[in-house]
Amino acid sequence: MQLDHLGDFQRSHRNGELRLGDAGTTVRLLGWVRKVRDLGSLIFLDLRDRWGVVQLRLDTADADPVLLAKVRTLRSEFVIGAEGVVLERESKNPNLPTGDIEVRLSAVRVLNTALTPPIPVEDLEGNEANEDLRLKHRFLDLRRESLQKNLLLRSHAARVIREHFHEHEFIEFETPILTKSTPEGARDYLVPSRVHAGEFFALPQSPQLFKQLLQVSGFERYYQICRCFRDEDLRADRQPEFTQVDVEMSFVRQEDVQGVLEPLMVKLAKLVGKEVATPFPRLAYADAMEWYGSDKPDVRLATKIQDVTPAFAESGFNLFRAAAESGGQRRVRALFFEGEAAGALSRKQLDELGEVAKHLGAGGLPYVKWGKDGLSSSFKKFVEGEAEAALKAALGASGEGLAVFAVGTDAQTSKVLGELRLRLGRQFGLIDESRFAFLWVVDFPLLEWSEEHARFVACHHPFTAPHPDDLALLESDPGRCRAVAYDLVLNGYEVGGGSIRIHDAETQGRMFRALGIGEAEARAKFGFLLDALSYGAPPMGGLALGLDRLAMLLCGETSIREVIAFPKTAQARCLMTDAPSPVDDRQLKELHLLEEKAQTYRVGAVFFESAEGGNPTLRAEAVQHLSQMTPRQASGLVTLDDQGRILDAQTLNGPTFEF
RNA sequence: GGGGUUGUAGCUCAGUCGGUUAGAGUGCCAGCCUGUCACGCUGGAAGUCGCGGGUUCGAGCCCCGUCAACCCCGCCA
């Protein structure tokens, strides 16, 4: 099809901005054909651009035949320039901002055609293709209004963030993407060095150390919106590359950092019409685990986990009584959901919950239900009579409702009840989805024992300051030492995390020792940091926000892929570019990743000698190619293995023969 | 690394107990249509039932393997 040139055609208006007041004006518009509605002697076209949609009209009876023929060829997603007069519509469309007017076509330029899209581009209910197809054709998927809206909102959020930090005199920095691998934390993405055989850069898991060093340099307030990389398995709210809003400040306490972040959250919430009050609630990590079974509780749900161990001290139910007799090693913890809905849960639904509990490591799901037909329970004979009253008192239960129990160590019971709390809360409609519930979880433990590494590892990172009251515990009882670390939680998602840092070399050395990192290793891995801390490092602290998660929650989405233009799949693949992909052996050799076993020969006599034992067909082809080569090409290399077979035969064969 | 869900027309899905020629909606193509805007009406084309193997007289359906997407556990300082 013959395409028109853009030429001198210039847009006079954006499609979404035309109103009744523009009636009578001749306009020039650009965009994509969303839809053609051909009524016979009347043709309507919807023209879409970034800013909206407007209806174009052509009356076939009095139309220029050339224009009519051209318009009849238009299909969805064609790119056109349209010229015409704005007119008030005969029948208006109240669902469209431009619904009062239409543009009567006088000229059209077809700037490009389009194949029939493999996925729907129109953003209708139930019109969404499978995600793998959407990701493969992401450039089309991104034409959809909902994704355009999400990415626009993300852009607005980023702008608000930048403005906020600039208002507060933060300085924006760029830090290296090619940096040093660190022993702690997530797996690194590694980048081989061509110049230094056998050595590697790592992509940053975060700019943590650089932002601290910038404080040592005296910049006092740093921020950056930066990409971070972690080679770990994915989730709906986790990608291998993600964006952090990275913040660091000098001469601050935890409260100062929080004081800068809270008003920013208020502004961001306002972008989507949510009011949030400051200061945000502070919740100690220990309380979060005790009440919500999670270090990122969704506090829109009021239901809390309760300790009911004492209620079973005399019980005939051995499983629970044993826990009561374990001296605190094991406890019986419970969730109680009051109400008819909870009391009416069917046997099947309870079985399903039991499966969930098993999946999370519980043996099963003991429950007690007070419904229409009275009491039912998986351990009914132990909760009848006096025991029932005692249990109700312990749970604070009066009417109908459901109690579910978990028994075991705190870690075990928190995991099970933390998950069931959310699941049942959602099921019973106890969560106000319209709310934004921010809170700070504080007083995280500094270290936790890792069975895998048989040593303590940092809960946050190795540069987190120990709580001043717990400093002595660093050597005596590291597991009980608290950190000055804080997470910002929104609706059950960790949207940020930070800490006050260690700012003196001596404490940093103690921390490394507690982590089992020896003097020599600390020197090799973090020598520059220890040096920096020895030259007058200020007290400092900061935080990093997960911009993807934040954007996701602002957009009301449940996956960060909906707020990332080109996301990866759960298997860390890009379905559009097909990355990662194999690379040429030549690249691998250059990077010293593939051992150079093969011999290389100058083309010429040596080549023919070495090819003696080789494949005759390939050799013939090679000879053919060589005879056609210019001297310059022939001075290149041909690769043979030690049997004289041509390793690079494909290059000799292929259409892109290059030396 | 482990568990679960899904895979049938371009797209979204249905497909009964294993039984004749695998259907619907939508999109696409063609014709008709003067106020549509999820236009309407009529007709048409469109299938590697993810892939490989097995069971069976016979497999979209059952079994084994495998691939991919999604969700979860582990992991993610």
PDB file of N, CA and C (backbone and C1' of nucleotides) in Angstrom, chain B residues 38-73:
ATOM      1  P     A B  38     -19.641   1.940  22.971  1.00  0.00           P
ATOM      2  O5'   A B  38     -18.882   0.563  23.192  1.00  0.00           O
ATOM      3  C5'   A B  38     -17.542   0.414  22.726  1.00  0.00           C
ATOM      4  C4'   A B  38     -17.396  -0.849  21.914  1.00  0.00           C
ATOM      5  C3'   A B  38     -18.420  -1.001  20.792  1.00  0.00           C
ATOM      6  O3'   A B  38     -17.814  -1.655  19.689  1.00  0.00           O
ATOM      7  C1'   A B  38     -18.597  -2.823  22.250  1.00  0.00           C
ATOM      8  P     C B  39     -17.604  -0.839  18.319  1.00  0.00           P
ATOM      9  O5'   C B  39     -19.105  -0.516  17.869  1.00  0.00           O
ATOM     10  C5'   C B  39     -19.804  -1.421  17.068  1.00  0.00           C
ATOM     11  C4'   C B  39     -21.243  -1.035  17.046  1.00  0.00           C
ATOM     12  C3'   C B  39     -22.165  -2.090  16.469  1.00  0.00           C
ATOM     13  O3'   C B  39     -22.465  -3.094  17.431  1.00  0.00           O
ATOM     14  C1'   C B  39     -22.701   0.010  15.532  1.00  0.00           C
ATOM     15  P     G B  40     -22.600  -4.619  16.925  1.00  0.00           P
ATOM     16  O5'   G B  40     -23.887  -4.552  16.008  1.00  0.00           O
ATOM     17  C5'   G B  40     -25.172  -4.301  16.564  1.00  0.00           C
ATOM     18  C4'   G B  40     -26.191  -4.224  15.463  1.00  0.00           C
ATOM     19  C3'   G B  40     -26.239  -5.451  14.551  1.00  0.00           C
ATOM     20  O3'   G B  40     -27.023  -6.493  15.108  1.00  0.00           O
ATOM     21  C1'   G B  40     -26.182  -3.495  13.230  1.00  0.00           C
ATOM     22  P     C B  41     -26.629  -8.020  14.785  1.00  0.00           P
ATOM     23  O5'   C B  41     -27.134  -8.207  13.292  1.00  0.00           O
ATOM     24  C5'   C B  41     -28.512  -8.078  12.963  1.00  0.00           C
ATOM     25  C4'   C B  41     -28.704  -8.168  11.482  1.00  0.00           C
ATOM     26  C3'   C B  41     -28.051  -9.374  10.811  1.00  0.00           C
ATOM     27  O3'   C B  41     -28.817 -10.556  10.950  1.00  0.00           O
ATOM     28  C1'   C B  41     -27.552  -7.436   9.566  1.00  0.00           C
ATOM     29  P     U B  42     -28.067 -11.971  11.026  1.00  0.00           P
ATOM     30  O5'   U B  42     -27.569 -12.179   9.531  1.00  0.00           O
ATOM     31  C5'   U B  42     -28.516 -12.323   8.475  1.00  0.00           C
ATOM     32  C4'   U B  42     -27.799 -12.444   7.162  1.00  0.00           C
ATOM     33  C3'   U B  42     -26.692 -13.493   7.109  1.00  0.00           C
ATOM     34  O3'   U B  42     -27.175 -14.813   6.953  1.00  0.00           O
ATOM     35  C1'   U B  42     -25.932 -11.489   6.111  1.00  0.00           C
ATOM     36  P     G B  43     -26.336 -16.018   7.582  1.00  0.00           P
ATOM     37  O5'   G B  43     -25.044 -16.068   6.669  1.00  0.00           O
ATOM     38  C5'   G B  43     -25.121 -16.583   5.351  1.00  0.00           C
ATOM     39  C4'   G B  43     -23.897 -16.235   4.559  1.00  0.00           C
ATOM     40  C3'   G B  43     -22.603 -16.915   4.969  1.00  0.00           C
ATOM     41  O3'   G B  43     -22.517 -18.263   4.556  1.00  0.00           O
ATOM     42  C1'   G B  43     -22.193 -14.629   4.531  1.00  0.00           C
ATOM     43  P     G B  44     -21.617 -19.303   5.376  1.00  0.00           P
ATOM     44  O5'   G B  44     -20.137 -18.826   5.015  1.00  0.00           O
ATOM     45  C5'   G B  44     -19.689 -18.872   3.660  1.00  0.00           C
ATOM     46  C4'   G B  44     -18.331 -18.251   3.545  1.00  0.00           C
ATOM     47  C3'   G B  44     -17.229 -18.912   4.370  1.00  0.00           C
ATOM     48  O3'   G B  44     -16.708 -20.062   3.735  1.00  0.00           O
ATOM     49  C1'   G B  44     -17.108 -16.552   4.621  1.00  0.00           C
ATOM     50  P     A B  45     -16.091 -21.251   4.592  1.00  0.00           P
ATOM     51  O5'   A B  45     -14.605 -20.751   4.831  1.00  0.00           O
ATOM     52  C5'   A B  45     -13.740 -20.473   3.730  1.00  0.00           C
ATOM     53  C4'   A B  45     -12.566 -19.662   4.195  1.00  0.00           C
ATOM     54  C3'   A B  45     -11.744 -20.295   5.317  1.00  0.00           C
ATOM     55  O3'   A B  45     -10.804 -21.227   4.838  1.00  0.00           O
ATOM     56  C1'   A B  45     -12.232 -18.051   5.861  1.00  0.00           C
ATOM     57  P     A B  46     -10.518 -22.542   5.695  1.00  0.00           P
ATOM     58  O5'   A B  46      -9.932 -21.936   7.057  1.00  0.00           O
ATOM     59  C5'   A B  46      -8.660 -21.278   7.053  1.00  0.00           C
ATOM     60  C4'   A B  46      -8.454 -20.568   8.353  1.00  0.00           C
ATOM     61  C3'   A B  46      -8.354 -21.460   9.587  1.00  0.00           C
ATOM     62  O3'   A B  46      -7.054 -22.005   9.731  1.00  0.00           O
ATOM     63  C1'   A B  46      -9.779 -19.619  10.021  1.00  0.00           C
ATOM     64  P     G B  47      -6.836 -23.583   9.721  1.00  0.00           P
ATOM     65  O5'   G B  47      -6.733 -24.018  11.230  1.00  0.00           O
ATOM     66  C5'   G B  47      -6.383 -23.141  12.304  1.00  0.00           C
ATOM     67  C4'   G B  47      -6.046 -24.017  13.466  1.00  0.00           C
ATOM     68  C3'   G B  47      -5.420 -25.353  13.096  1.00  0.00           C
ATOM     69  O3'   G B  47      -4.402 -25.683  14.016  1.00  0.00           O
ATOM     70  C1'   G B  47      -7.424 -25.712  14.314  1.00  0.00           C
ATOM     71  P     U B  48      -2.900 -25.394  13.498  1.00  0.00           P
ATOM     72  O5'   U B  48      -2.116 -26.758  13.671  1.00  0.00           O
ATOM     73  C5'   U B  48      -2.738 -28.004  13.402  1.00  0.00           C
ATOM     74  C4'   U B  48      -2.061 -29.084  14.203  1.00  0.00           C
ATOM     75  C3'   U B  48      -2.026 -28.842  15.710  1.00  0.00           C
ATOM     76  O3'   U B  48      -2.104 -30.082  16.393  1.00  0.00           O
ATOM     77  C1'   U B  48       0.174 -29.001  14.906  1.00  0.00           C
ATOM     78  P     C B  49      -3.454 -30.651  16.750  1.00  0.00           P
ATOM     79  O5'   C B  49      -3.962 -29.689  17.887  1.00  0.00           O
ATOM     80  C5'   C B  49      -3.266 -29.671  19.135  1.00  0.00           C
ATOM     81  C4'   C B  49      -4.096 -28.952  20.141  1.00  0.00           C
ATOM     82  C3'   C B  49      -4.079 -29.620  21.509  1.00  0.00           C
ATOM     83  O3'   C B  49      -4.116 -28.608  22.493  1.00  0.00           O
ATOM     84  C1'   C B  49      -6.294 -29.488  20.738  1.00  0.00           C
ATOM     85  P     G B  50      -3.150 -28.736  23.747  1.00  0.00           P
ATOM     86  O5'   G B  50      -1.734 -28.169  23.273  1.00  0.00           O
ATOM     87  C5'   G B  50      -1.645 -26.995  22.487  1.00  0.00           C
ATOM     88  C4'   G B  50      -0.201 -26.638  22.311  1.00  0.00           C
ATOM     89  C3'   G B  50       0.700 -27.802  21.918  1.00  0.00           C
ATOM     90  O3'   G B  50       0.703 -28.022  20.528  1.00  0.00           O
ATOM     91  C1'   G B  50       1.654 -26.635  23.745  1.00  0.00           C
ATOM     92  P     C B  51       0.772 -29.522  19.943  1.00  0.00           P
ATOM     93  O5'   C B  51       2.267 -29.959  20.279  1.00  0.00           O
ATOM     94  C5'   C B  51       3.369 -29.310  19.660  1.00  0.00           C
ATOM     95  C4'   C B  51       4.654 -29.867  20.217  1.00  0.00           C
ATOM     96  C3'   C B  51       4.773 -31.388  20.183  1.00  0.00           C
ATOM     97  O3'   C B  51       5.191 -31.868  18.925  1.00  0.00           O
ATOM     98  C1'   C B  51       5.369 -30.609  22.327  1.00  0.00           C
ATOM     99  P     G B  52       4.678 -33.335  18.457  1.00  0.00           P
ATOM    100  O5'   G B  52       5.456 -34.329  19.417  1.00  0.00           O
ATOM    101  C5'   G B  52       6.869 -34.444  19.320  1.00  0.00           C
ATOM    102  C4'   G B  52       7.394 -35.427  20.329  1.00  0.00           C
ATOM    103  C3'   G B  52       6.719 -36.787  20.359  1.00  0.00           C
ATOM    104  O3'   G B  52       7.166 -37.650  19.325  1.00  0.00           O
ATOM    105  C1'   G B  52       7.003 -36.008  22.560  1.00  0.00           C
ATOM    106  P     G B  53       6.166 -38.832  18.836  1.00  0.00           P
ATOM    107  O5'   G B  53       6.009 -39.737  20.137  1.00  0.00           O
ATOM    108  C5'   G B  53       6.876 -40.843  20.336  1.00  0.00           C
ATOM    109  C4'   G B  53       6.778 -41.375  21.745  1.00  0.00           C
ATOM    110  C3'   G B  53       5.667 -42.384  22.011  1.00  0.00           C
ATOM    111  O3'   G B  53       5.956 -43.674  21.499  1.00  0.00           O
ATOM    112  C1'   G B  53       5.761 -40.835  23.790  1.00  0.00           C
ATOM    113  P     G B  54       4.704 -44.541  20.945  1.00  0.00           P
ATOM    114  O5'   G B  54       3.941 -44.968  22.275  1.00  0.00           O
ATOM    115  C5'   G B  54       4.596 -45.799  23.227  1.00  0.00           C
ATOM    116  C4'   G B  54       3.816 -45.875  24.504  1.00  0.00           C
ATOM    117  C3'   G B  54       2.450 -46.561  24.417  1.00  0.00           C
ATOM    118  O3'   G B  54       2.554 -47.969  24.396  1.00  0.00           O
ATOM    119  C1'   G B  54       2.281 -44.586  25.712  1.00  0.00           C
ATOM    120  P     U B  55       1.434 -48.813  23.639  1.00  0.00           P
ATOM    121  O5'   U B  55       0.173 -48.691  24.608  1.00  0.00           O
ATOM    122  C5'   U B  55       0.209 -49.243  25.925  1.00  0.00           C
ATOM    123  C4'   U B  55      -1.082 -48.956  26.648  1.00  0.00           C
ATOM    124  C3'   U B  55      -2.343 -49.358  25.893  1.00  0.00           C
ATOM    125  O3'   U B  55      -2.630 -50.747  26.036  1.00  0.00           O
ATOM    126  C1'   U B  55      -2.604 -47.176  26.772  1.00  0.00           C
ATOM    127  P     U B  56      -2.955 -51.612  24.720  1.00  0.00           P
ATOM    128  O5'   U B  56      -4.367 -51.051  24.274  1.00  0.00           O
ATOM    129  C5'   U B  56      -5.491 -51.137  25.147  1.00  0.00           C
ATOM    130  C4'   U B  56      -6.628 -50.312  24.608  1.00  0.00           C
ATOM    131  C3'   U B  56      -6.971 -50.562  23.148  1.00  0.00           C
ATOM    132  O3'   U B  56      -7.775 -51.724  22.979  1.00  0.00           O
ATOM    133  C1'   U B  56      -6.895 -48.232  23.572  1.00  0.00           C
ATOM    134  P     C B  57      -7.471 -52.720  21.787  1.00  0.00           P
ATOM    135  O5'   C B  57      -7.936 -51.905  20.499  1.00  0.00           O
ATOM    136  C5'   C B  57      -7.650 -52.415  19.188  1.00  0.00           C
ATOM    137  C4'   C B  57      -8.423 -51.620  18.175  1.00  0.00           C
ATOM    138  C3'   C B  57      -8.354 -50.118  18.355  1.00  0.00           C
ATOM    139  O3'   C B  57      -7.190 -49.563  17.768  1.00  0.00           O
ATOM    140  C1'   C B  57     -10.606 -50.754  18.096  1.00  0.00           C
ATOM    141  P     G B  58      -6.388 -48.457  18.517  1.00  0.00           P
ATOM    142  O5'   G B  58      -7.412 -47.244  18.551  1.00  0.00           O
ATOM    143  C5'   G B  58      -7.733 -46.544  17.344  1.00  0.00           C
ATOM    144  C4'   G B  58      -8.825 -45.555  17.583  1.00  0.00           C
ATOM    145  C3'   G B  58      -8.545 -44.495  18.640  1.00  0.00           C
ATOM    146  O3'   G B  58      -7.775 -43.435  18.122  1.00  0.00           O
ATOM    147  C1'   G B  58     -10.710 -45.389  18.973  1.00  0.00           C
ATOM    148  P     A B  59      -6.745 -42.684  19.053  1.00  0.00           P
ATOM    149  O5'   A B  59      -7.659 -41.983  20.157  1.00  0.00           O
ATOM    150  C5'   A B  59      -8.614 -40.992  19.792  1.00  0.00           C
ATOM    151  C4'   A B  59      -8.528 -39.808  20.746  1.00  0.00           C
ATOM    152  C3'   A B  59      -7.203 -39.042  20.694  1.00  0.00           C
ATOM    153  O3'   A B  59      -7.454 -37.676  20.993  1.00  0.00           O
ATOM    154  C1'   A B  59      -7.485 -39.919  22.842  1.00  0.00           C
ATOM    155  P     G B  60      -7.818 -36.652  19.824  1.00  0.00           P
ATOM    156  O5'   G B  60      -7.789 -35.242  20.541  1.00  0.00           O
ATOM    157  C5'   G B  60      -6.566 -34.707  21.018  1.00  0.00           C
ATOM    158  C4'   G B  60      -6.821 -33.768  22.158  1.00  0.00           C
ATOM    159  C3'   G B  60      -7.186 -34.446  23.467  1.00  0.00           C
ATOM    160  O3'   G B  60      -6.039 -34.778  24.203  1.00  0.00           O
ATOM    161  C1'   G B  60      -8.739 -32.718  22.986  1.00  0.00           C
ATOM    162  P     C B  61      -5.939 -36.149  24.978  1.00  0.00           P
ATOM    163  O5'   C B  61      -7.095 -36.040  26.069  1.00  0.00           O
ATOM    164  C5'   C B  61      -7.060 -35.023  27.077  1.00  0.00           C
ATOM    165  C4'   C B  61      -8.310 -35.118  27.911  1.00  0.00           C
ATOM    166  C3'   C B  61      -8.472 -36.438  28.655  1.00  0.00           C
ATOM    167  O3'   C B  61      -9.021 -36.204  29.947  1.00  0.00           O
ATOM    168  C1'   C B  61     -10.332 -36.089  27.245  1.00  0.00           C
ATOM    169  P     C B  62      -8.026 -36.282  31.202  1.00  0.00           P
ATOM    170  O5'   C B  62      -7.630 -37.824  31.230  1.00  0.00           O
ATOM    171  C5'   C B  62      -8.391 -38.762  31.991  1.00  0.00           C
ATOM    172  C4'   C B  62      -7.680 -40.093  32.037  1.00  0.00           C
ATOM    173  C3'   C B  62      -6.169 -39.999  32.232  1.00  0.00           C
ATOM    174  O3'   C B  62      -5.818 -39.853  33.600  1.00  0.00           O
ATOM    175  C1'   C B  62      -6.638 -41.482  30.450  1.00  0.00           C
ATOM    176  P     C B  63      -4.488 -39.083  34.021  1.00  0.00           P
ATOM    177  O5'   C B  63      -3.358 -40.136  33.649  1.00  0.00           O
ATOM    178  C5'   C B  63      -3.246 -41.371  34.348  1.00  0.00           C
ATOM    179  C4'   C B  63      -2.046 -42.136  33.820  1.00  0.00           C
ATOM    180  C3'   C B  63      -0.749 -41.347  33.784  1.00  0.00           C
ATOM    181  O3'   C B  63      -0.093 -41.317  35.031  1.00  0.00           O
ATOM    182  C1'   C B  63      -1.062 -42.458  31.716  1.00  0.00           C
ATOM    183  P     C B  64       0.818 -40.037  35.415  1.00  0.00           P
ATOM    184  O5'   C B  64       2.121 -40.270  34.533  1.00  0.00           O
ATOM    185  C5'   C B  64       2.958 -41.393  34.773  1.00  0.00           C
ATOM    186  C4'   C B  64       4.070 -41.431  33.752  1.00  0.00           C
ATOM    187  C3'   C B  64       4.862 -40.142  33.593  1.00  0.00           C
ATOM    188  O3'   C B  64       5.836 -39.962  34.613  1.00  0.00           O
ATOM    189  C1'   C B  64       4.316 -40.982  31.466  1.00  0.00           C
ATOM    190  P     G B  65       6.227 -38.479  35.058  1.00  0.00           P
ATOM    191  O5'   G B  65       7.020 -37.904  33.797  1.00  0.00           O
ATOM    192  C5'   G B  65       8.297 -38.436  33.464  1.00  0.00           C
ATOM    193  C4'   G B  65       8.708 -37.988  32.082  1.00  0.00           C
ATOM    194  C3'   G B  65       8.959 -36.504  31.903  1.00  0.00           C
ATOM    195  O3'   G B  65      10.201 -36.092  32.424  1.00  0.00           O
ATOM    196  C1'   G B  65       7.727 -37.333  30.060  1.00  0.00           C
ATOM    197  P     U B  66      10.344 -34.609  33.019  1.00  0.00           P
ATOM    198  O5'   U B  66      10.244 -33.700  31.715  1.00  0.00           O
ATOM    199  C5'   U B  66      11.233 -33.792  30.682  1.00  0.00           C
ATOM    200  C4'   U B  66      10.800 -32.993  29.481  1.00  0.00           C
ATOM    201  C3'   U B  66      10.526 -31.522  29.748  1.00  0.00           C
ATOM    202  O3'   U B  66      11.713 -30.751  29.758  1.00  0.00           O
ATOM    203  C1'   U B  66       8.754 -32.431  28.478  1.00  0.00           C
ATOM    204  P     C B  67      11.777 -29.433  30.627  1.00  0.00           P
ATOM    205  O5'   C B  67      11.036 -28.377  29.695  1.00  0.00           O
ATOM    206  C5'   C B  67      11.548 -28.059  28.411  1.00  0.00           C
ATOM    207  C4'   C B  67      10.575 -27.191  27.661  1.00  0.00           C
ATOM    208  C3'   C B  67      10.092 -25.953  28.402  1.00  0.00           C
ATOM    209  O3'   C B  67      11.033 -24.902  28.349  1.00  0.00           O
ATOM    210  C1'   C B  67       8.250 -27.035  27.413  1.00  0.00           C
ATOM    211  P     A B  68      11.088 -23.856  29.545  1.00  0.00           P
ATOM    212  O5'   A B  68       9.785 -22.973  29.310  1.00  0.00           O
ATOM    213  C5'   A B  68       9.664 -22.180  28.135  1.00  0.00           C
ATOM    214  C4'   A B  68       8.274 -21.621  28.030  1.00  0.00           C
ATOM    215  C3'   A B  68       7.792 -20.843  29.246  1.00  0.00           C
ATOM    216  O3'   A B  68       8.291 -19.525  29.266  1.00  0.00           O
ATOM    217  C1'   A B  68       6.102 -22.330  28.530  1.00  0.00           C
ATOM    218  P     A B  69       8.481 -18.767  30.639  1.00  0.00           P
ATOM    219  O5'   A B  69       6.996 -18.327  30.998  1.00  0.00           O
ATOM    220  C5'   A B  69       6.349 -17.342  30.196  1.00  0.00           C
ATOM    221  C4'   A B  69       4.915 -17.209  30.629  1.00  0.00           C
ATOM    222  C3'   A B  69       4.692 -16.969  32.112  1.00  0.00           C
ATOM    223  O3'   A B  69       4.894 -15.627  32.486  1.00  0.00           O
ATOM    224  C1'   A B  69       3.242 -18.675  31.376  1.00  0.00           C
ATOM    225  P     C B  70       5.444 -15.307  33.936  1.00  0.00           P
ATOM    226  O5'   C B  70       4.183 -15.540  34.871  1.00  0.00           O
ATOM    227  C5'   C B  70       3.010 -14.762  34.709  1.00  0.00           C
ATOM    228  C4'   C B  70       1.886 -15.358  35.515  1.00  0.00           C
ATOM    229  C3'   C B  70       2.172 -15.529  36.998  1.00  0.00           C
ATOM    230  O3'   C B  70       1.973 -14.334  37.729  1.00  0.00           O
ATOM    231  C1'   C B  70       1.258 -17.533  36.152  1.00  0.00           C
ATOM    232  P     C B  71       2.892 -14.028  38.976  1.00  0.00           P
ATOM    233  O5'   C B  71       2.283 -14.959  40.115  1.00  0.00           O
ATOM    234  C5'   C B  71       0.961 -14.754  40.580  1.00  0.00           C
ATOM    235  C4'   C B  71       0.581 -15.839  41.558  1.00  0.00           C
ATOM    236  C3'   C B  71       1.590 -16.116  42.661  1.00  0.00           C
ATOM    237  O3'   C B  71       1.533 -15.166  43.716  1.00  0.00           O
ATOM    238  C1'   C B  71       0.871 -18.160  41.745  1.00  0.00           C
ATOM    239  P     C B  72       2.860 -14.838  44.527  1.00  0.00           P
ATOM    240  O5'   C B  72       3.081 -16.142  45.402  1.00  0.00           O
ATOM    241  C5'   C B  72       2.196 -16.454  46.465  1.00  0.00           C
ATOM    242  C4'   C B  72       2.438 -17.850  46.987  1.00  0.00           C
ATOM    243  C3'   C B  72       3.789 -18.118  47.621  1.00  0.00           C
ATOM    244  O3'   C B  72       3.871 -17.618  48.946  1.00  0.00           O
ATOM    245  C1'   C B  72       3.241 -19.908  46.193  1.00  0.00           C
ATOM    246  P     C B  73       5.281 -17.235  49.565  1.00  0.00           P
ATOM    247  O5'   C B  73       5.943 -18.662  49.828  1.00  0.00           O
ATOM    248  C5'   C B  73       5.448 -19.506  50.857  1.00  0.00           C
ATOM    249  C4'   C B  73       6.273 -20.769  50.950  1.00  0.00           C
ATOM    250  C3'   C B  73       7.777 -20.564  51.098  1.00  0.00           C
ATOM    251  O3'   C B  73       8.157 -20.265  52.427  1.00  0.00           O
ATOM    252  C1'   C B  73       7.371 -22.201  49.452  1.00  0.00           C
TER     253        C B  73
END
